[in-house]
mmCIF file of C-alpha atoms in Angstrom:
data_model
loop_
_atom_site.group_PDB
_atom_site.id
_atom_site.type_symbol
_atom_site.label_atom_id
_atom_site.label_comp_id
_atom_site.label_asym_id
_atom_site.label_seq_id
_atom_site.Cartn_x
_atom_site.Cartn_y
_atom_site.Cartn_z
ATOM 1 C CA MET A 1 8.706 16.264 -11.495
ATOM 2 C CA HIS A 2 8.356 15.030 -15.049
ATOM 3 C CA GLU A 3 10.020 18.089 -17.118
ATOM 4 C CA ASP A 4 12.719 17.732 -14.792
ATOM 5 C CA LEU A 5 13.104 14.018 -15.440
ATOM 6 C CA LEU A 6 12.458 14.736 -19.257
ATOM 7 C CA GLY A 7 15.018 17.491 -19.486
ATOM 8 C CA TYR A 8 17.448 15.328 -17.800
ATOM 9 C CA LEU A 9 17.070 12.173 -20.061
ATOM 10 C CA LEU A 10 17.438 14.392 -23.135
ATOM 11 C CA GLY A 11 20.642 14.992 -22.007
ATOM 12 C CA ALA A 12 21.475 11.990 -21.645
ATOM 13 C CA LEU A 13 20.667 10.445 -25.072
ATOM 14 C CA GLU A 14 22.557 11.115 -28.470
ATOM 15 C CA PRO A 15 20.426 12.577 -31.279
ATOM 16 C CA ASP A 16 21.786 9.585 -33.649
ATOM 17 C CA GLU A 17 20.221 7.129 -31.003
ATOM 18 C CA MET A 18 16.944 9.530 -31.372
ATOM 19 C CA GLN A 19 16.715 8.961 -34.492
ATOM 20 C CA ARG A 20 17.768 5.581 -34.787
ATOM 21 C CA VAL A 21 14.570 4.720 -32.465
ATOM 22 C CA SER A 22 12.330 6.687 -34.163
ATOM 23 C CA GLU A 23 12.922 5.353 -37.625
ATOM 24 C CA TRP A 24 11.939 1.803 -36.060
ATOM 25 C CA LEU A 25 8.897 2.781 -34.058
ATOM 26 C CA LYS A 26 7.419 4.377 -37.140
ATOM 27 C CA ASP A 27 6.968 1.261 -39.142
ATOM 28 C CA ASN A 28 7.363 -1.638 -36.262
ATOM 29 C CA PRO A 29 4.097 -2.828 -34.596
ATOM 30 C CA GLU A 30 6.178 -4.657 -32.012
ATOM 31 C CA GLY A 31 7.647 -1.086 -30.793
ATOM 32 C CA GLN A 32 5.107 0.443 -30.944
ATOM 33 C CA ALA A 33 2.670 -2.093 -28.604
ATOM 34 C CA GLU A 34 5.702 -1.779 -26.294
ATOM 35 C CA LEU A 35 5.480 1.739 -26.115
ATOM 36 C CA ALA A 36 1.930 1.383 -25.360
ATOM 37 C CA ARG A 37 2.671 -0.746 -22.536
ATOM 38 C CA LEU A 38 4.924 2.170 -21.074
ATOM 39 C CA GLU A 39 2.078 4.523 -21.301
ATOM 40 C CA ARG A 40 -0.033 1.792 -19.347
ATOM 41 C CA SER A 41 3.285 1.414 -16.954
ATOM 42 C CA LEU A 42 3.279 5.553 -16.077
ATOM 43 C CA ARG A 43 0.332 6.498 -16.210
ATOM 44 C CA PRO A 44 -0.380 4.766 -12.344
ATOM 45 C CA LEU A 45 2.135 7.693 -11.029
ATOM 46 C CA GLU A 46 0.219 9.992 -12.594
ATOM 47 C CA ASP A 47 -2.857 8.848 -10.836
ATOM 48 C CA GLY A 48 -1.323 8.414 -7.409
ATOM 49 C CA PHE A 49 -1.165 4.833 -6.998
ATOM 50 C CA GLU A 50 2.070 2.683 -6.479
ATOM 51 C CA ALA A 51 3.019 1.099 -9.688
ATOM 52 C CA ILE A 52 3.570 -2.879 -8.657
ATOM 53 C CA GLU A 53 4.496 -4.593 -12.408
ATOM 54 C CA PRO A 54 7.163 -2.094 -14.014
ATOM 55 C CA PRO A 55 8.836 -2.298 -16.751
ATOM 56 C CA SER A 56 11.853 -4.452 -17.299
ATOM 57 C CA LYS A 57 15.130 -3.295 -16.451
ATOM 58 C CA ASP A 58 16.972 -4.376 -19.577
ATOM 59 C CA LEU A 59 14.373 -2.612 -21.917
ATOM 60 C CA LEU A 60 16.096 0.351 -23.278
ATOM 61 C CA ALA A 61 18.916 -2.209 -24.066
ATOM 62 C CA ARG A 62 16.922 -4.333 -25.836
ATOM 63 C CA THR A 63 15.036 -1.636 -28.048
ATOM 64 C CA MET A 64 18.451 -0.318 -29.066
ATOM 65 C CA ALA A 65 19.671 -3.840 -30.061
ATOM 66 C CA ALA A 66 16.479 -4.650 -32.022
ATOM 67 C CA ILE A 67 17.228 -1.625 -34.151
ATOM 68 C CA PRO A 68 19.067 -2.454 -37.603
ATOM 69 C CA GLU A 69 22.131 -0.666 -37.852
ATOM 70 C CA GLY A 70 22.418 2.220 -40.577
ATOM 71 C CA ILE A 71 19.264 3.518 -39.248
ATOM 72 C CA PRO A 72 18.563 6.599 -40.072
ATOM 73 C CA PRO A 73 19.987 6.485 -43.417
ATOM 74 C CA THR A 74 22.974 8.931 -44.275
ATOM 75 C CA SER A 75 21.391 10.886 -46.572
ATOM 76 C CA ASP A 76 22.925 14.508 -47.112
ATOM 77 C CA GLU A 77 20.043 16.026 -45.761
ATOM 78 C CA ALA A 78 20.528 13.544 -42.458
ATOM 79 C CA VAL A 79 24.088 14.366 -42.242
ATOM 80 C CA GLY A 80 23.931 17.858 -42.418
ATOM 81 C CA ARG A 81 22.532 17.691 -38.870
ATOM 82 C CA ASP A 82 25.045 18.815 -36.826
ATOM 83 C CA TYR A 83 22.708 20.312 -33.448
ATOM 84 C CA PRO A 84 21.698 18.515 -30.780
ATOM 85 C CA VAL A 85 17.854 17.769 -30.403
ATOM 86 C CA THR A 86 16.147 20.001 -27.574
ATOM 87 C CA LEU A 87 12.755 20.463 -26.185
ATOM 88 C CA SER A 88 12.741 23.450 -28.104
ATOM 89 C CA ASP A 89 12.841 21.183 -31.351
ATOM 90 C CA VAL A 90 9.926 19.205 -31.101
ATOM 91 C CA GLU A 91 7.331 20.614 -33.028
ATOM 92 C CA LEU A 92 4.008 18.345 -33.820
ATOM 93 C CA SER A 93 1.282 21.021 -35.410
ATOM 94 C CA ARG A 94 0.754 20.301 -38.738
ATOM 95 C CA GLU A 95 0.116 24.208 -39.590
ATOM 96 C CA SER A 96 3.616 24.904 -38.910
ATOM 97 C CA THR A 97 5.438 27.224 -41.048
ATOM 98 C CA ARG A 98 8.510 25.796 -41.403
ATOM 99 C CA PRO A 99 10.017 23.445 -44.223
ATOM 100 C CA THR A 100 8.945 19.921 -44.035
ATOM 101 C CA SER A 101 11.672 17.219 -44.303
ATOM 102 C CA ARG A 102 11.759 13.012 -43.600
ATOM 103 C CA TRP A 103 13.074 14.140 -39.897
ATOM 104 C CA ASN A 104 11.174 17.456 -38.236
ATOM 105 C CA VAL A 105 8.103 15.630 -37.023
ATOM 106 C CA VAL A 106 8.947 11.560 -37.172
ATOM 107 C CA ASP A 107 12.509 12.457 -35.398
ATOM 108 C CA SER A 108 11.014 14.589 -33.163
ATOM 109 C CA ILE A 109 8.571 12.337 -31.758
ATOM 110 C CA GLY A 110 10.133 9.580 -32.031
ATOM 111 C CA GLY A 111 13.074 11.612 -29.374
ATOM 112 C CA LEU A 112 10.086 12.133 -26.897
ATOM 113 C CA LEU A 113 9.297 8.360 -27.050
ATOM 114 C CA SER A 114 12.556 7.562 -26.220
ATOM 115 C CA VAL A 115 12.684 9.987 -23.121
ATOM 116 C CA ALA A 116 9.336 8.051 -22.388
ATOM 117 C CA THR A 117 11.365 4.686 -22.536
ATOM 118 C CA LEU A 118 14.020 6.113 -20.197
ATOM 119 C CA LEU A 119 11.538 7.149 -17.788
ATOM 120 C CA ALA A 120 10.150 3.804 -17.184
ATOM 121 C CA LEU A 121 12.803 2.691 -16.687
ATOM 122 C CA LEU A 122 12.810 4.398 -13.598
ATOM 123 C CA LEU A 123 9.575 2.950 -12.889
ATOM 124 C CA PRO A 124 11.398 0.046 -10.675
ATOM 125 C CA THR A 125 13.452 2.841 -8.436
ATOM 126 C CA ILE A 126 10.346 5.086 -8.442
ATOM 127 C CA ALA A 127 7.977 2.171 -7.051
ATOM 128 C CA ALA A 128 10.299 1.068 -4.752
ATOM 129 C CA GLY A 129 10.925 4.506 -2.572
ATOM 130 C CA ARG A 130 7.251 4.745 -2.950
ATOM 131 C CA PHE A 131 6.991 0.826 -1.408
ATOM 132 C CA GLN A 132 9.184 1.758 1.703
ATOM 133 C CA ALA A 133 7.993 4.980 2.224
ATOM 134 C CA ARG A 134 4.381 3.699 3.003
ATOM 135 C CA LYS A 135 5.986 0.895 4.677
ATOM 136 C CA ALA A 136 7.722 2.960 7.217
ATOM 137 C CA ALA A 137 5.015 5.049 8.060
ATOM 138 C CA CYS A 138 2.740 1.569 8.544
ATOM 139 C CA GLN A 139 5.722 0.369 11.215
ATOM 140 C CA ASP A 140 6.227 3.914 12.982
ATOM 141 C CA ASN A 141 2.512 3.852 13.023
ATOM 142 C CA LEU A 142 2.313 0.102 15.105
ATOM 143 C CA ARG A 143 5.156 1.099 16.644
ATOM 144 C CA SER A 144 3.555 4.026 18.698
ATOM 145 C CA LEU A 145 0.202 1.790 19.048
ATOM 146 C CA GLY A 146 3.077 -0.723 20.630
ATOM 147 C CA THR A 147 4.182 2.125 22.933
ATOM 148 C CA ALA A 148 0.210 2.733 23.986
ATOM 149 C CA LEU A 149 -0.452 -0.521 24.620
ATOM 150 C CA LEU A 150 2.855 -1.364 27.209
ATOM 151 C CA GLN A 151 1.799 1.738 29.140
ATOM 152 C CA TYR A 152 -1.819 0.710 29.301
ATOM 153 C CA VAL A 153 -0.047 -2.442 30.837
ATOM 154 C CA THR A 154 2.062 -1.208 33.200
ATOM 155 C CA GLN A 155 -1.196 0.572 34.683
ATOM 156 C CA ASP A 156 -3.299 -2.359 34.515
ATOM 157 C CA HIS A 157 -3.239 -4.330 37.643
ATOM 158 C CA GLN A 158 -2.556 -7.748 36.106
ATOM 159 C CA GLY A 159 -0.383 -6.334 33.447
ATOM 160 C CA ARG A 160 -2.772 -7.340 30.764
ATOM 161 C CA LEU A 161 -3.231 -5.741 27.082
ATOM 162 C CA PRO A 162 -6.559 -4.525 26.157
ATOM 163 C CA GLN A 163 -9.213 -6.843 27.023
ATOM 164 C CA VAL A 164 -11.521 -8.128 24.660
ATOM 165 C CA GLN A 165 -14.895 -8.943 26.338
ATOM 166 C CA PRO A 166 -16.053 -12.766 24.633
ATOM 167 C CA SER A 167 -19.502 -10.906 23.945
ATOM 168 C CA GLY A 168 -21.678 -8.223 23.991
ATOM 169 C CA PRO A 169 -20.795 -4.700 22.016
ATOM 170 C CA GLU A 170 -17.082 -4.634 23.072
ATOM 171 C CA ALA A 171 -16.063 -8.269 21.380
ATOM 172 C CA PHE A 172 -14.671 -7.340 18.398
ATOM 173 C CA ALA A 173 -10.784 -6.851 17.676
ATOM 174 C CA GLY A 174 -10.827 -3.221 17.244
ATOM 175 C CA VAL A 175 -12.121 -1.927 20.591
ATOM 176 C CA TYR A 176 -8.199 -2.176 21.856
ATOM 177 C CA ALA A 177 -8.576 1.749 20.413
ATOM 178 C CA ILE A 178 -10.979 2.455 22.431
ATOM 179 C CA ARG A 179 -9.655 0.762 25.149
ATOM 180 C CA LEU A 180 -6.531 3.130 24.917
ATOM 181 C CA HIS A 181 -8.662 5.867 24.179
ATOM 182 C CA ASP A 182 -10.574 5.840 27.338
ATOM 183 C CA VAL A 183 -7.198 6.149 29.348
ATOM 184 C CA GLY A 184 -5.529 9.068 27.146
ATOM 185 C CA LEU A 185 -2.993 6.488 25.608
ATOM 186 C CA LEU A 186 -3.764 6.741 21.836
ATOM 187 C CA PRO A 187 -2.172 9.363 20.062
ATOM 188 C CA ASP A 188 -5.254 10.462 17.961
ATOM 189 C CA ASP A 189 -8.931 9.891 18.908
ATOM 190 C CA GLN A 190 -9.960 8.893 15.553
ATOM 191 C CA PRO A 191 -9.418 5.216 14.123
ATOM 192 C CA GLN A 192 -5.613 4.561 12.668
ATOM 193 C CA TRP A 193 -4.971 4.199 8.717
ATOM 194 C CA CYS A 194 -2.060 2.144 6.839
ATOM 195 C CA PRO A 195 -1.323 4.651 3.658
ATOM 196 C CA SER A 196 -0.502 1.954 1.728
ATOM 197 C CA MET A 197 -4.879 1.224 2.062
ATOM 198 C CA ASP A 198 -7.447 3.264 1.268
ATOM 199 C CA VAL A 199 -8.882 5.279 3.352
ATOM 200 C CA PRO A 200 -13.113 4.106 4.284
ATOM 201 C CA THR A 201 -14.958 6.694 2.825
ATOM 202 C CA GLN A 202 -17.500 6.134 5.479
ATOM 203 C CA PRO A 203 -18.222 9.227 7.335
ATOM 204 C CA GLN A 204 -16.845 9.601 11.018
ATOM 205 C CA ALA A 205 -20.270 11.037 12.125
ATOM 206 C CA VAL A 206 -21.753 7.135 11.535
ATOM 207 C CA ILE A 207 -18.109 5.382 13.363
ATOM 208 C CA SER A 208 -18.489 8.331 15.898
ATOM 209 C CA LYS A 209 -19.783 10.485 18.023
ATOM 210 C CA PRO A 210 -19.991 14.689 17.771
ATOM 211 C CA ASN A 211 -17.835 15.713 20.517
ATOM 212 C CA THR A 212 -18.667 19.466 21.812
ATOM 213 C CA ALA A 213 -16.346 21.029 19.247
ATOM 214 C CA GLY A 214 -17.986 19.669 16.201
ATOM 215 C CA ALA A 215 -15.704 17.585 14.833
ATOM 216 C CA TYR A 216 -16.106 13.731 15.783
ATOM 217 C CA ARG A 217 -14.255 10.815 18.699
ATOM 218 C CA LEU A 218 -14.333 7.139 19.322
ATOM 219 C CA PRO A 219 -16.849 6.285 21.181
ATOM 220 C CA THR A 220 -15.955 5.071 25.040
ATOM 221 C CA ALA A 221 -16.287 1.790 26.121
ATOM 222 C CA GLY A 222 -19.615 2.719 27.623
ATOM 223 C CA GLU A 223 -21.006 4.386 25.190
ATOM 224 C CA LEU A 224 -20.963 1.565 22.321
ATOM 225 C CA HIS A 225 -23.355 -0.173 24.787
ATOM 226 C CA GLN A 226 -25.697 3.290 24.258
ATOM 227 C CA LEU A 227 -25.413 3.065 19.980
ATOM 228 C CA SER A 228 -28.421 1.618 18.084
ATOM 229 C CA VAL A 229 -27.418 -1.591 15.893
ATOM 230 C CA ASN A 230 -26.434 0.497 13.061
ATOM 231 C CA GLN A 231 -24.185 2.652 15.075
ATOM 232 C CA LEU A 232 -22.872 -0.254 16.801
ATOM 233 C CA GLN A 233 -21.543 -2.276 13.731
ATOM 234 C CA SER A 234 -20.034 0.376 12.173
ATOM 235 C CA VAL A 235 -17.790 1.583 14.945
ATOM 236 C CA GLN A 236 -16.875 -2.278 15.498
ATOM 237 C CA GLN A 237 -16.023 -2.594 11.814
ATOM 238 C CA TYR A 238 -13.755 0.663 11.640
ATOM 239 C CA ALA A 239 -12.240 1.623 15.097
ATOM 240 C CA GLY A 240 -9.326 -0.614 14.687
ATOM 241 C CA GLY A 241 -8.318 1.429 11.190
ATOM 242 C CA HIS A 242 -5.966 -0.703 9.412
ATOM 243 C CA TYR A 243 -4.361 -2.808 12.133
ATOM 244 C CA ALA A 244 -5.380 -6.195 13.067
ATOM 245 C CA TYR A 245 -4.797 -6.536 16.877
ATOM 246 C CA ASN A 246 -4.993 -10.220 19.223
ATOM 247 C CA LEU A 247 -7.723 -11.743 20.273
ATOM 248 C CA GLY A 248 -7.100 -13.106 23.488
ATOM 249 C CA VAL A 249 -5.719 -16.255 24.608
ATOM 250 C CA ILE A 250 -7.021 -19.340 26.920
ATOM 251 C CA GLY A 251 -5.516 -20.359 29.785
ATOM 252 C CA ASP A 252 -5.959 -21.938 33.244
ATOM 253 C CA GLN A 253 -8.294 -19.539 34.653
ATOM 254 C CA GLY A 254 -10.144 -19.514 30.628
ATOM 255 C CA TYR A 255 -9.905 -16.909 28.375
ATOM 256 C CA SER A 256 -8.412 -13.295 28.962
ATOM 257 C CA SER A 257 -6.722 -10.853 27.037
ATOM 258 C CA PRO A 258 -3.027 -12.249 26.835
ATOM 259 C CA GLN A 259 -0.122 -11.728 30.286
ATOM 260 C CA TYR A 260 2.228 -9.046 28.990
ATOM 261 C CA GLU A 261 5.573 -11.152 28.942
ATOM 262 C CA GLY A 262 7.635 -9.223 26.142
ATOM 263 C CA ARG A 263 8.049 -11.972 24.052
ATOM 264 C CA ALA A 264 9.766 -12.107 20.831
ATOM 265 C CA THR A 265 7.359 -14.305 18.697
ATOM 266 C CA PHE A 266 4.382 -13.673 20.446
ATOM 267 C CA ALA A 267 2.236 -10.589 17.761
ATOM 268 C CA VAL A 268 -0.011 -8.250 19.710
ATOM 269 C CA MET A 269 -0.584 -6.578 15.986
ATOM 270 C CA ALA A 270 0.156 -6.094 12.462
ATOM 271 C CA ASP A 271 -1.438 -4.534 9.152
ATOM 272 C CA SER A 272 -4.635 -6.077 8.629
ATOM 273 C CA PRO A 273 -6.041 -8.120 5.707
ATOM 274 C CA VAL A 274 -9.452 -6.330 4.428
ATOM 275 C CA ILE A 275 -12.029 -8.703 3.609
ATOM 276 C CA GLY A 276 -14.439 -8.416 1.198
ATOM 277 C CA ARG A 277 -16.372 -9.289 -2.161
ATOM 278 C CA ASP A 278 -16.117 -9.277 -5.203
ATOM 279 C CA ALA A 279 -18.584 -9.103 -8.223
ATOM 280 C CA ASN A 280 -19.888 -13.071 -7.952
ATOM 281 C CA GLY A 281 -20.124 -12.644 -4.313
ATOM 282 C CA MET A 282 -16.808 -14.683 -3.584
ATOM 283 C CA ALA A 283 -14.847 -14.228 -0.448
ATOM 284 C CA THR A 284 -11.931 -12.005 -1.183
ATOM 285 C CA THR A 285 -8.750 -10.883 0.783
ATOM 286 C CA ARG A 286 -6.742 -8.073 0.345
ATOM 287 C CA TYR A 287 -3.147 -6.967 2.061
ATOM 288 C CA ALA A 288 -1.478 -3.750 2.133
ATOM 289 C CA HIS A 289 1.670 -2.876 0.666
ATOM 290 C CA GLY A 290 1.293 -4.126 -2.631
ATOM 291 C CA GLU A 291 0.310 -7.981 -1.327
ATOM 292 C CA ARG A 292 3.918 -8.201 -0.477
ATOM 293 C CA GLY A 293 3.880 -8.834 2.892
ATOM 294 C CA ILE A 294 2.405 -7.389 6.178
ATOM 295 C CA ASN A 295 4.077 -5.283 9.390
ATOM 296 C CA VAL A 296 4.002 -7.186 12.514
ATOM 297 C CA LEU A 297 3.701 -5.954 16.190
ATOM 298 C CA TYR A 298 5.435 -8.258 18.488
ATOM 299 C CA GLU A 299 5.315 -8.272 22.557
ATOM 300 C CA ASN A 300 8.975 -7.482 22.820
ATOM 301 C CA GLY A 301 8.011 -4.094 21.008
ATOM 302 C CA SER A 302 9.676 -5.277 17.790
ATOM 303 C CA VAL A 303 7.952 -4.596 14.315
ATOM 304 C CA GLN A 304 8.746 -6.998 11.285
ATOM 305 C CA PHE A 305 7.924 -6.952 7.848
ATOM 306 C CA VAL A 306 6.788 -10.674 6.693
ATOM 307 C CA SER A 307 6.389 -11.523 3.112
ATOM 308 C CA LEU A 308 2.873 -12.904 2.448
ATOM 309 C CA ASP A 309 4.343 -16.272 1.290
ATOM 310 C CA ALA A 310 6.593 -16.334 4.451
ATOM 311 C CA ILE A 311 3.825 -16.242 7.153
ATOM 312 C CA ASP A 312 2.642 -20.010 6.727
ATOM 313 C CA SER A 313 6.146 -20.980 7.666
ATOM 314 C CA LEU A 314 6.080 -18.888 10.757
ATOM 315 C CA ARG A 315 6.502 -20.794 14.321
ATOM 316 C CA ASP A 316 3.085 -18.708 15.039
ATOM 317 C CA ASN A 317 0.767 -17.878 12.188
ATOM 318 C CA PRO A 318 -0.122 -14.194 13.056
ATOM 319 C CA PHE A 319 -3.838 -14.714 11.669
ATOM 320 C CA LEU A 320 -4.555 -18.396 12.795
ATOM 321 C CA ASN A 321 -4.917 -20.029 15.967
ATOM 322 C CA HIS A 322 -3.151 -23.670 16.655
ATOM 323 C CA ALA A 323 -6.226 -25.153 15.619
ATOM 324 C CA GLY A 324 -6.780 -23.066 12.258
ATOM 325 C CA ALA A 325 -9.446 -20.951 13.205
ATOM 326 C CA ILE A 326 -9.892 -16.738 13.518
ATOM 327 C CA GLU A 327 -10.316 -17.367 16.976
ATOM 328 C CA ALA A 328 -8.208 -16.817 20.295
ATOM 329 C CA GLY A 329 -5.291 -18.645 20.883
ATOM 330 C CA VAL A 330 -6.121 -22.151 22.599
ATOM 331 C CA ASN A 331 -3.013 -21.444 24.709
ATOM 332 C CA ILE A 332 -1.326 -18.579 26.258
ATOM 333 C CA ASP A 333 1.245 -18.625 23.532
ATOM 334 C CA ASP A 334 -0.853 -18.496 21.003
ATOM 335 C CA ALA A 335 -0.956 -15.356 19.205
ATOM 336 C CA ALA A 336 -3.833 -14.376 16.384
ATOM 337 C CA LEU A 337 -4.631 -11.551 15.129
ATOM 338 C CA ALA A 338 -7.729 -10.169 13.276
ATOM 339 C CA PRO A 339 -9.436 -7.255 11.748
ATOM 340 C CA SER A 340 -11.181 -4.292 13.758
ATOM 341 C CA ASP A 341 -14.979 -6.569 13.453
ATOM 342 C CA ILE A 342 -14.039 -9.779 14.242
ATOM 343 C CA PRO A 343 -14.881 -11.386 17.407
ATOM 344 C CA PRO A 344 -12.803 -14.036 19.261
ATOM 345 C CA PHE A 345 -15.345 -16.533 19.044
ATOM 346 C CA LYS A 346 -17.112 -17.865 16.299
ATOM 347 C CA ILE A 347 -20.384 -18.184 18.681
ATOM 348 C CA SER A 348 -19.640 -15.157 20.153
ATOM 349 C CA VAL A 349 -22.490 -12.043 20.290
ATOM 350 C CA GLN A 350 -22.125 -8.881 19.118
ATOM 351 C CA ARG A 351 -24.523 -6.372 20.531
#
């Protein structure tokens, strides 16, 4: 990909502009520092990560404006060059047998550095494309899960979403995946992962039980009660994948799973925050999609992308109940979502 971009950008750059950039960069510490920053900006593309802070769009214009007029000097040697600079002109070896001149190496390197500058200008578009693709993939996952949840509701005699038990081995948000899997509605029998987040390195053998084919699957709800403490904790942590699920509500009849009503503002699932600890032991929270926002699946089947800055301004914060706690909703219209291992109440016993 980079070779094609280099060829395209070299064709778009005038030879005298490359010479000006080369001469300016040679003795300009500010320009050299800018190039070092460009290298750091480009590196994430090679490593496969999303560029969060691409270089500014006016970088090339600022670079060209900063180069004094009259560079390069109009010496006979410089004026005599009447052929375009191409990739084949680049010669970086000190052992080259070509006659050396002022412009042999310097303007060749300058041309490549100019190409790097122009390539960096494409980073905002590349990063935006990667961001949109990963966000769309997560939205597709949620829509697929939403379809499965709707089918589950039609099979439930009370028309309720999958139940998170108030206590015991089934008292965790990620049990939704096990409920769907038990009735054959989960598209895949593995936890669901969002491409914007790292997939845990925890072996599948620890978070599930082997089937006869030698692969691994989610345990059934009944098997949860037979697992060891360590296995159970692993299942509770990873079964829900990267998606938060509704912890349930408290109504006139006490605690239960929400009854499906097709509400447009009642959150059922969302991209889950990842809760951990830093090197100092302090609690940390990370979000998918470059910390820009989350996809939320509502009860009517719609999926909306909500920026993190806007979450607190929503009528119903998807991650907190009306009492400001990460617990079940305090009434039947209070949606509260949580990562896989979170129980519906802080006092819930999960084993």
